[in-house]
Amino acid sequence: MRLFAIRDYRHLFSAQVIALFGTGLTTVALGLLAYDLAGPRAGMVLGTALTIKMVMYVVIAPLAAAYVDRFPRRTLLVLLDVIRGAVVLALPLVSEVWHIYVLIGLLQAASAAFTPTFQAVIPDIVTDESDYTRALSASQVASTMESLLSPVLAAVALTFIGFNHLFLGTSAGFLLSALLVARTRVPDARPSTHTTAWDKAAAGIRTFFRTPRLRGVMALNLVVAAAGSIVVVSTINHVRDELGGSQSDVAWMLAASGTGTLLAALVLPRVLDRISARTVMMTGAAVLVGGTTAAVTLIAAGLTTWTGTAVIWTAIGTGMALIITPTGKVLRASVGRNAIPEAFAAQFSLSHLAWLITYPIAGWFGTNAGITAAWSVLAVLAAAGAIGALLLWPRHDGPDAVTAPVKAPHTDRSALVKAA
């Protein structure tokens, strides 16, 4: 592919993939660490840790997008990777639950600042219109593959080593990511057209609230978060306590959800050429509502089995992909080319705000009131989000596809040389 012939993009994309897999492995290992420290209350511990993550993403990401033009971006990206590597390296040393919360706060603050900065760099590195669109798609594919392969890699690794060693490998991955970024020519950001930091941070969010289709996307974010929280938070206790599985079994069950995500991602590019993004995303919402309802029904009736859980987890992964994958296309169709970074930063923050609502329900409420009660609430939220999306996103809202090529902002090649 011509895109990967661009040296700087190749380095950045490799750094992103390594960091993504590092984050995925950390999530698996963190769940097992929580179970090691808290046993049956692991869901509450993990739910708290993931809630801290969402708070950091919701608060830090917009601020990072607002202030990124004030710092050398390459230096900032390298520093954030180093911080993440150091924090992950410290996780195996914790002996108290509150240690996890402090370290996760630091880790996710760095990740929340890294993502919008990375996204803003891509259009300055990839200046060709078609290549820029492919770069956005490649990032989505990388995220999709991570959701599948990270649990699989963790399952294989846990066959031979303890989960604490996963943290060591993850830390090394973040340091390798930092090295790749350091070898990349990253131009400093151009001054924003917005006069204040608040204007920069709020511009994308204002666009969401005044655009019908993007209001629909916000509602769909709740559907994804409600269903996804069942998988991310509850799998560890469900597999270990309800099904009597091992550490590796936890990773394999997470991989079942990733399998659904991957299968949908492989089919969607051709489907989206013929079917509107709205139709695909609403179908995904229906799948997730059905998946959460089935999960509640099986556990309430005491009929939970390995096969039944794997099927539901796969369906949830599929439904999440049907919503998440077309989102970038909808964003690009809804804003001008200069507002694309702001729109992606807003979606990053708003989508994680939905997870901030659902993680505590799956973790805290699930631990105290029981999994059946927590999953029932999440199923209701998924249904409410689906209905809200149907009402907020009119069927005849204009074309879902981009009607004109999405151009990456023009970059002065001399700036690239100076940044090297």
Coordinates of C-alpha atoms in Angstrom, one line a residue:
M1 CA 0.0 0.0 0.0
R2 CA 1.3 3.4 -0.9
L3 CA 0.3 4.7 2.5
F4 CA 2.9 2.6 4.3
A5 CA 5.6 3.8 1.9
I6 CA 5.5 7.0 3.9
R7 CA 8.3 6.5 6.4
D8 CA 7.0 8.8 9.1
Y9 CA 3.5 7.4 8.9
R10 CA 4.9 3.8 9.0
H11 CA 6.7 4.6 12.3
L12 CA 3.7 6.3 13.8
F13 CA 1.3 3.5 12.8
S14 CA 3.7 0.9 14.2
A15 CA 3.9 2.9 17.5
Q16 CA 0.1 3.0 17.6
V17 CA -0.3 -0.7 17.1
I18 CA 2.3 -1.5 19.8
A19 CA 0.7 0.9 22.2
L20 CA -2.8 -0.5 21.5
F21 CA -1.7 -4.1 22.2
G22 CA 0.1 -2.9 25.3
T23 CA -3.2 -1.3 26.5
G24 CA -5.1 -4.5 25.6
L25 CA -2.7 -6.8 27.5
T26 CA -2.8 -4.4 30.5
T27 CA -6.6 -4.6 30.6
V28 CA -6.5 -8.4 30.8
A29 CA -3.7 -8.4 33.4
L30 CA -5.5 -5.7 35.4
G31 CA -8.6 -7.8 35.7
L32 CA -6.6 -10.8 36.9
L33 CA -4.7 -8.6 39.3
A34 CA -8.0 -7.3 40.7
Y35 CA -9.2 -10.9 41.2
D36 CA -5.9 -11.8 42.9
L37 CA -6.3 -8.9 45.4
A38 CA -10.1 -8.8 45.8
G39 CA -11.5 -12.2 44.8
P40 CA -15.3 -12.0 44.4
R41 CA -15.2 -8.2 44.6
A42 CA -12.9 -8.0 41.6
G43 CA -15.7 -6.7 39.5
M44 CA -16.0 -3.7 41.8
V45 CA -12.3 -3.1 41.8
L46 CA -12.1 -3.3 38.0
G47 CA -15.2 -1.2 37.6
T48 CA -13.6 1.5 39.8
A49 CA -10.3 1.4 37.9
L50 CA -12.1 1.6 34.6
T51 CA -14.3 4.5 35.9
I52 CA -11.1 6.4 36.8
K53 CA -10.0 5.7 33.2
M54 CA -13.1 7.2 31.8
V55 CA -12.9 10.2 34.0
M56 CA -9.4 10.9 32.7
Y57 CA -10.5 10.4 29.1
V58 CA -13.5 12.7 29.4
V59 CA -11.6 15.5 31.2
I60 CA -8.1 15.2 29.8
A61 CA -8.7 14.4 26.1
P62 CA -10.5 17.7 25.3
L63 CA -7.9 19.7 27.2
A64 CA -5.1 17.9 25.5
A65 CA -6.7 18.7 22.1
A66 CA -7.0 22.3 23.2
Y67 CA -3.4 22.8 24.4
V68 CA -1.5 20.5 22.0
D69 CA -0.4 23.3 19.8
R70 CA 1.6 24.8 22.6
F71 CA 4.1 22.0 23.0
P72 CA 6.5 20.1 20.6
R73 CA 4.3 17.2 19.6
R74 CA 7.0 14.6 19.1
T75 CA 8.5 15.4 22.6
L76 CA 5.1 15.2 24.1
L77 CA 4.2 11.8 22.5
V78 CA 7.5 10.3 23.6
L79 CA 7.1 11.6 27.1
L80 CA 3.6 10.2 27.4
D81 CA 4.7 6.7 26.2
V82 CA 7.6 6.7 28.7
I83 CA 5.1 7.6 31.5
R84 CA 2.8 4.8 30.5
G85 CA 5.7 2.3 30.4
A86 CA 6.8 3.3 33.9
V87 CA 3.4 3.1 35.4
V88 CA 2.7 -0.3 33.9
L89 CA 6.0 -1.5 35.2
A90 CA 4.9 -0.5 38.7
L91 CA 1.6 -2.4 38.6
P92 CA 2.9 -5.8 39.5
L93 CA 4.4 -4.3 42.7
V94 CA 1.1 -3.2 44.2
S95 CA -0.2 -4.8 47.4
E96 CA -3.3 -2.7 48.1
V97 CA -6.3 -2.0 46.0
W98 CA -5.9 1.8 46.3
H99 CA -2.4 1.5 44.6
I100 CA -4.2 0.2 41.5
Y101 CA -6.4 3.3 41.5
V102 CA -3.5 5.8 41.7
L103 CA -1.5 4.1 39.0
I104 CA -4.5 3.7 36.7
G105 CA -5.2 7.4 37.1
L106 CA -1.6 8.2 36.0
L107 CA -1.7 5.7 33.1
Q108 CA -5.0 6.8 31.7
A109 CA -4.2 10.5 32.0
A110 CA -1.2 9.9 29.8
S111 CA -3.3 7.8 27.4
A112 CA -6.0 10.4 27.2
A113 CA -3.5 13.0 26.3
F114 CA -1.7 10.7 23.8
T115 CA -4.7 9.8 21.6
P116 CA -5.9 13.3 20.5
T117 CA -2.3 14.4 20.0
F118 CA -1.6 11.3 17.8
Q119 CA -4.8 11.9 15.8
A120 CA -3.9 15.5 15.1
V121 CA -0.4 14.5 13.8
I122 CA -1.7 12.1 11.1
P123 CA -3.1 14.8 8.7
D124 CA 0.3 16.7 8.9
I125 CA 2.2 13.5 8.0
V126 CA -0.2 12.1 5.3
T127 CA -1.1 15.0 3.0
D128 CA -2.6 13.1 0.1
E129 CA -6.5 13.1 0.2
S130 CA -7.0 9.4 -0.5
D131 CA -4.1 8.3 1.7
Y132 CA -5.4 10.4 4.6
T133 CA -8.7 8.6 4.4
R134 CA -6.9 5.2 4.3
A135 CA -4.9 6.3 7.3
L136 CA -8.1 6.9 9.3
S137 CA -9.4 3.5 8.3
A138 CA -6.1 1.8 9.2
S139 CA -6.3 3.2 12.7
Q140 CA -9.8 1.8 13.1
V141 CA -8.6 -1.6 11.8
A142 CA -5.7 -1.6 14.3
S143 CA -8.1 -0.9 17.1
T144 CA -10.4 -3.7 15.9
M145 CA -7.5 -6.2 15.6
E146 CA -6.3 -5.3 19.1
S147 CA -9.7 -6.2 20.6
L148 CA -9.4 -9.7 19.1
L149 CA -5.7 -10.5 19.4
S150 CA -4.8 -9.0 22.8
P151 CA -7.0 -11.5 24.7
V152 CA -5.7 -14.3 22.5
L153 CA -2.0 -13.3 23.1
A154 CA -2.8 -13.0 26.8
A155 CA -4.4 -16.5 26.8
V156 CA -1.4 -18.1 25.2
A157 CA 1.1 -16.2 27.4
L158 CA -0.8 -17.2 30.6
T159 CA -0.3 -20.8 29.6
F160 CA 3.4 -20.4 30.3
I161 CA 3.8 -17.4 32.6
G162 CA 1.9 -15.6 35.4
F163 CA -0.2 -12.6 34.7
N164 CA 2.3 -10.3 36.4
H165 CA 4.7 -10.9 33.6
L166 CA 2.2 -9.4 31.1
F167 CA 2.9 -6.1 32.7
L168 CA 6.6 -6.4 32.0
G169 CA 5.9 -7.1 28.3
T170 CA 3.5 -4.2 28.1
S171 CA 5.9 -1.8 29.6
A172 CA 8.6 -2.8 27.1
G173 CA 6.0 -2.2 24.3
F174 CA 5.3 1.4 25.4
L175 CA 9.1 2.1 25.5
L176 CA 9.4 0.7 21.9
S177 CA 6.5 2.9 20.9
A178 CA 8.3 5.9 22.3
L179 CA 11.4 4.9 20.3
L180 CA 9.5 4.7 17.1
V181 CA 7.9 8.1 17.7
A182 CA 11.3 9.6 18.5
R183 CA 12.5 8.5 15.1
T184 CA 9.6 10.2 13.3
R185 CA 9.5 13.7 11.9
V186 CA 6.6 15.3 13.6
P187 CA 5.9 18.9 12.8
D188 CA 4.7 21.2 15.5
A189 CA 1.0 22.0 15.5
R190 CA -0.2 25.1 13.7
P191 CA -2.1 27.7 15.8
S192 CA -5.8 27.0 16.1
T193 CA -8.4 29.3 14.7
H194 CA -10.1 29.3 18.1
T195 CA -9.0 32.1 20.4
T196 CA -9.3 30.4 23.8
A197 CA -8.7 26.9 25.1
W198 CA -12.4 26.6 26.0
D199 CA -13.3 27.4 22.4
K200 CA -10.9 24.7 21.2
A201 CA -12.2 22.1 23.6
A202 CA -15.9 22.8 23.1
A203 CA -16.0 23.3 19.4
G204 CA -16.4 19.7 18.5
I205 CA -18.9 19.1 21.3
R206 CA -21.0 22.0 20.1
T207 CA -21.0 20.4 16.6
F208 CA -22.3 17.2 18.1
F209 CA -25.2 18.8 19.8
R210 CA -26.3 20.9 16.8
T211 CA -26.0 18.1 14.2
P212 CA -28.9 15.5 14.1
R213 CA -26.9 12.5 13.0
L214 CA -24.2 13.2 15.6
R215 CA -26.8 13.4 18.3
G216 CA -27.7 10.0 17.1
V217 CA -24.1 8.9 17.4
M218 CA -24.1 10.1 21.0
A219 CA -27.1 7.9 21.8
L220 CA -25.4 4.9 20.1
N221 CA -22.3 5.5 22.3
L222 CA -24.5 4.6 25.2
V223 CA -25.7 1.4 23.5
V224 CA -22.0 0.4 22.9
A225 CA -21.0 1.2 26.5
A226 CA -23.9 -0.6 28.1
A227 CA -23.3 -3.8 26.2
G228 CA -19.5 -3.5 26.3
S229 CA -19.4 -3.0 30.1
I230 CA -20.9 -6.5 30.6
V231 CA -18.0 -8.0 28.7
V232 CA -15.2 -5.8 30.0
V233 CA -16.1 -5.7 33.7
S234 CA -18.1 -8.9 34.3
T235 CA -16.1 -11.5 32.3
I236 CA -13.5 -12.0 35.1
N237 CA -16.0 -12.9 37.8
H238 CA -18.5 -14.6 35.5
V239 CA -15.8 -17.0 34.1
R240 CA -14.0 -17.6 37.4
D241 CA -16.9 -17.8 39.8
E242 CA -20.0 -18.8 37.7
L243 CA -18.3 -21.1 35.2
G244 CA -15.3 -22.2 37.3
G245 CA -12.8 -21.2 34.6
S246 CA -9.1 -20.4 34.8
Q247 CA -7.1 -17.2 34.0
S248 CA -6.6 -18.4 30.4
D249 CA -10.4 -19.0 30.1
V250 CA -11.0 -15.4 31.0
A251 CA -8.8 -14.3 28.1
W252 CA -10.4 -16.7 25.7
M253 CA -13.9 -15.5 26.6
L254 CA -12.8 -11.9 25.9
A255 CA -11.4 -13.2 22.6
A256 CA -14.8 -14.5 21.7
S257 CA -16.1 -10.9 21.8
G258 CA -13.1 -9.8 19.7
T259 CA -13.9 -12.5 17.2
G260 CA -17.3 -11.0 16.6
T261 CA -15.7 -7.6 16.2
L262 CA -13.2 -8.9 13.7
L263 CA -15.7 -10.7 11.5
A264 CA -17.9 -7.6 11.3
A265 CA -14.9 -5.4 10.5
L266 CA -13.9 -7.7 7.6
V267 CA -17.4 -7.5 6.1
L268 CA -18.3 -3.9 6.7
P269 CA -16.1 -2.1 4.1
R270 CA -18.0 -3.6 1.2
V271 CA -21.4 -3.4 3.1
L272 CA -20.9 0.4 3.7
D273 CA -20.4 0.9 -0.1
R274 CA -24.0 -0.3 -0.6
I275 CA -25.8 0.4 2.6
S276 CA -26.0 3.7 4.6
A277 CA -24.0 4.1 7.8
R278 CA -27.2 4.8 9.6
T279 CA -28.8 1.5 8.7
V280 CA -25.6 -0.5 9.7
M281 CA -25.3 1.3 13.0
M282 CA -29.0 0.9 13.9
T283 CA -28.6 -2.8 13.1
G284 CA -25.6 -2.9 15.4
A285 CA -27.8 -1.3 18.1
A286 CA -30.5 -4.0 17.6
V287 CA -27.8 -6.7 18.0
L288 CA -26.5 -5.2 21.2
V289 CA -30.0 -4.9 22.7
G290 CA -30.6 -8.5 21.8
G291 CA -27.3 -9.6 23.2
T292 CA -27.8 -7.8 26.6
T293 CA -31.3 -9.1 26.8
A294 CA -30.1 -12.7 26.2
A295 CA -27.4 -12.3 28.8
V296 CA -29.9 -11.2 31.4
T297 CA -32.3 -14.0 30.5
L298 CA -29.8 -16.7 30.7
I299 CA -28.3 -15.7 34.0
A300 CA -31.6 -14.9 35.6
A301 CA -32.9 -18.4 34.6
G302 CA -29.7 -20.1 35.8
L303 CA -29.0 -21.4 32.3
T304 CA -25.6 -19.9 31.8
T305 CA -23.2 -22.2 30.0
W306 CA -19.8 -21.9 28.3
T307 CA -21.4 -22.1 24.8
G308 CA -24.2 -19.7 25.7
T309 CA -21.8 -17.1 27.1
A310 CA -19.4 -17.4 24.1
V311 CA -22.3 -16.9 21.7
I312 CA -23.6 -13.8 23.5
W313 CA -20.1 -12.4 23.9
T314 CA -19.5 -12.9 20.1
A315 CA -22.8 -11.2 19.3
I316 CA -21.9 -8.2 21.5
G317 CA -18.5 -7.9 19.8
T318 CA -20.3 -7.9 16.4
G319 CA -22.8 -5.3 17.4
M320 CA -20.1 -3.0 18.8
A321 CA -18.2 -3.2 15.5
L322 CA -21.3 -2.4 13.5
I323 CA -21.6 0.9 15.4
I324 CA -18.0 1.8 16.0
T325 CA -16.6 1.1 12.5
P326 CA -18.9 3.5 10.5
T327 CA -18.6 6.3 13.1
G328 CA -15.5 7.8 11.5
K329 CA -17.3 8.0 8.1
V330 CA -20.3 9.7 9.7
L331 CA -18.0 12.2 11.5
R332 CA -16.1 13.1 8.3
A333 CA -19.4 13.5 6.4
S334 CA -20.7 15.9 9.1
V335 CA -18.0 18.5 9.5
G336 CA -15.6 20.5 7.3
R337 CA -12.1 19.2 6.8
N338 CA -10.5 21.7 9.2
A339 CA -12.9 20.5 11.9
I340 CA -12.1 16.8 11.6
P341 CA -9.6 16.7 14.5
E342 CA -12.1 18.6 16.8
A343 CA -14.9 16.2 15.8
F344 CA -12.8 13.1 16.5
A345 CA -11.6 14.6 19.9
A346 CA -15.2 15.3 20.8
Q347 CA -16.3 11.7 19.9
F348 CA -13.4 10.3 21.9
S349 CA -14.5 12.3 25.0
L350 CA -18.3 11.8 24.6
S351 CA -18.0 8.1 23.9
H352 CA -16.0 7.6 27.0
L353 CA -18.5 9.7 29.0
A354 CA -21.0 6.9 28.2
W355 CA -18.6 4.3 29.5
L356 CA -18.2 6.5 32.7
I357 CA -21.9 5.9 33.3
T358 CA -22.0 2.1 32.6
Y359 CA -18.7 1.0 34.2
P360 CA -19.8 1.8 37.8
I361 CA -23.1 0.0 37.1
A362 CA -21.3 -3.2 36.0
G363 CA -18.7 -2.9 38.7
W364 CA -20.1 -1.3 41.9
F365 CA -23.8 -2.1 41.4
G366 CA -23.0 -5.6 40.1
T367 CA -20.9 -6.4 43.2
N368 CA -23.5 -5.1 45.7
A369 CA -26.8 -5.9 44.0
G370 CA -25.8 -8.9 41.9
I371 CA -24.9 -9.5 38.3
T372 CA -28.5 -10.1 37.3
A373 CA -29.6 -6.7 38.6
A374 CA -26.6 -4.9 37.0
W375 CA -27.0 -6.5 33.6
S376 CA -30.7 -5.7 33.7
V377 CA -30.0 -2.0 34.2
L378 CA -27.4 -2.1 31.4
A379 CA -29.9 -3.9 29.1
V380 CA -32.4 -1.1 29.8
L381 CA -29.8 1.6 29.0
A382 CA -28.9 -0.2 25.8
A383 CA -32.5 -0.2 24.7
A384 CA -33.0 3.4 25.7
G385 CA -29.9 4.4 23.7
A386 CA -31.2 2.5 20.6
I387 CA -34.6 4.2 20.8
G388 CA -32.9 7.6 21.4
A389 CA -30.7 7.1 18.3
L390 CA -33.8 6.3 16.1
L391 CA -35.5 9.5 17.3
L392 CA -32.5 11.8 17.2
W393 CA -31.1 10.7 13.8
P394 CA -33.8 11.2 11.2
R395 CA -34.0 8.6 8.5
H396 CA -33.8 11.3 5.8
D397 CA -30.8 13.2 7.1
G398 CA -28.9 13.6 3.9
P399 CA -26.2 11.3 2.5
D400 CA -24.3 9.3 5.0
A401 CA -21.3 9.1 2.7
V402 CA -18.8 11.9 2.2
T403 CA -19.9 13.8 -0.8
A404 CA -16.5 15.3 -1.4
P405 CA -13.0 14.0 -0.8
V406 CA -11.7 14.6 2.7
K407 CA -8.5 16.6 2.4
A408 CA -5.8 16.5 5.0
P409 CA -4.7 20.0 5.9
H410 CA -1.9 21.3 3.8
T411 CA 1.5 20.8 5.3
D412 CA 4.6 22.8 4.6
R413 CA 7.3 20.2 3.8
S414 CA 9.9 22.5 5.2
A415 CA 8.2 22.1 8.6
L416 CA 8.8 18.4 8.4
V417 CA 12.4 18.9 7.9
K418 CA 12.7 21.4 10.8
A419 CA 10.9 18.9 13.0
A420 CA 13.4 16.1 12.3

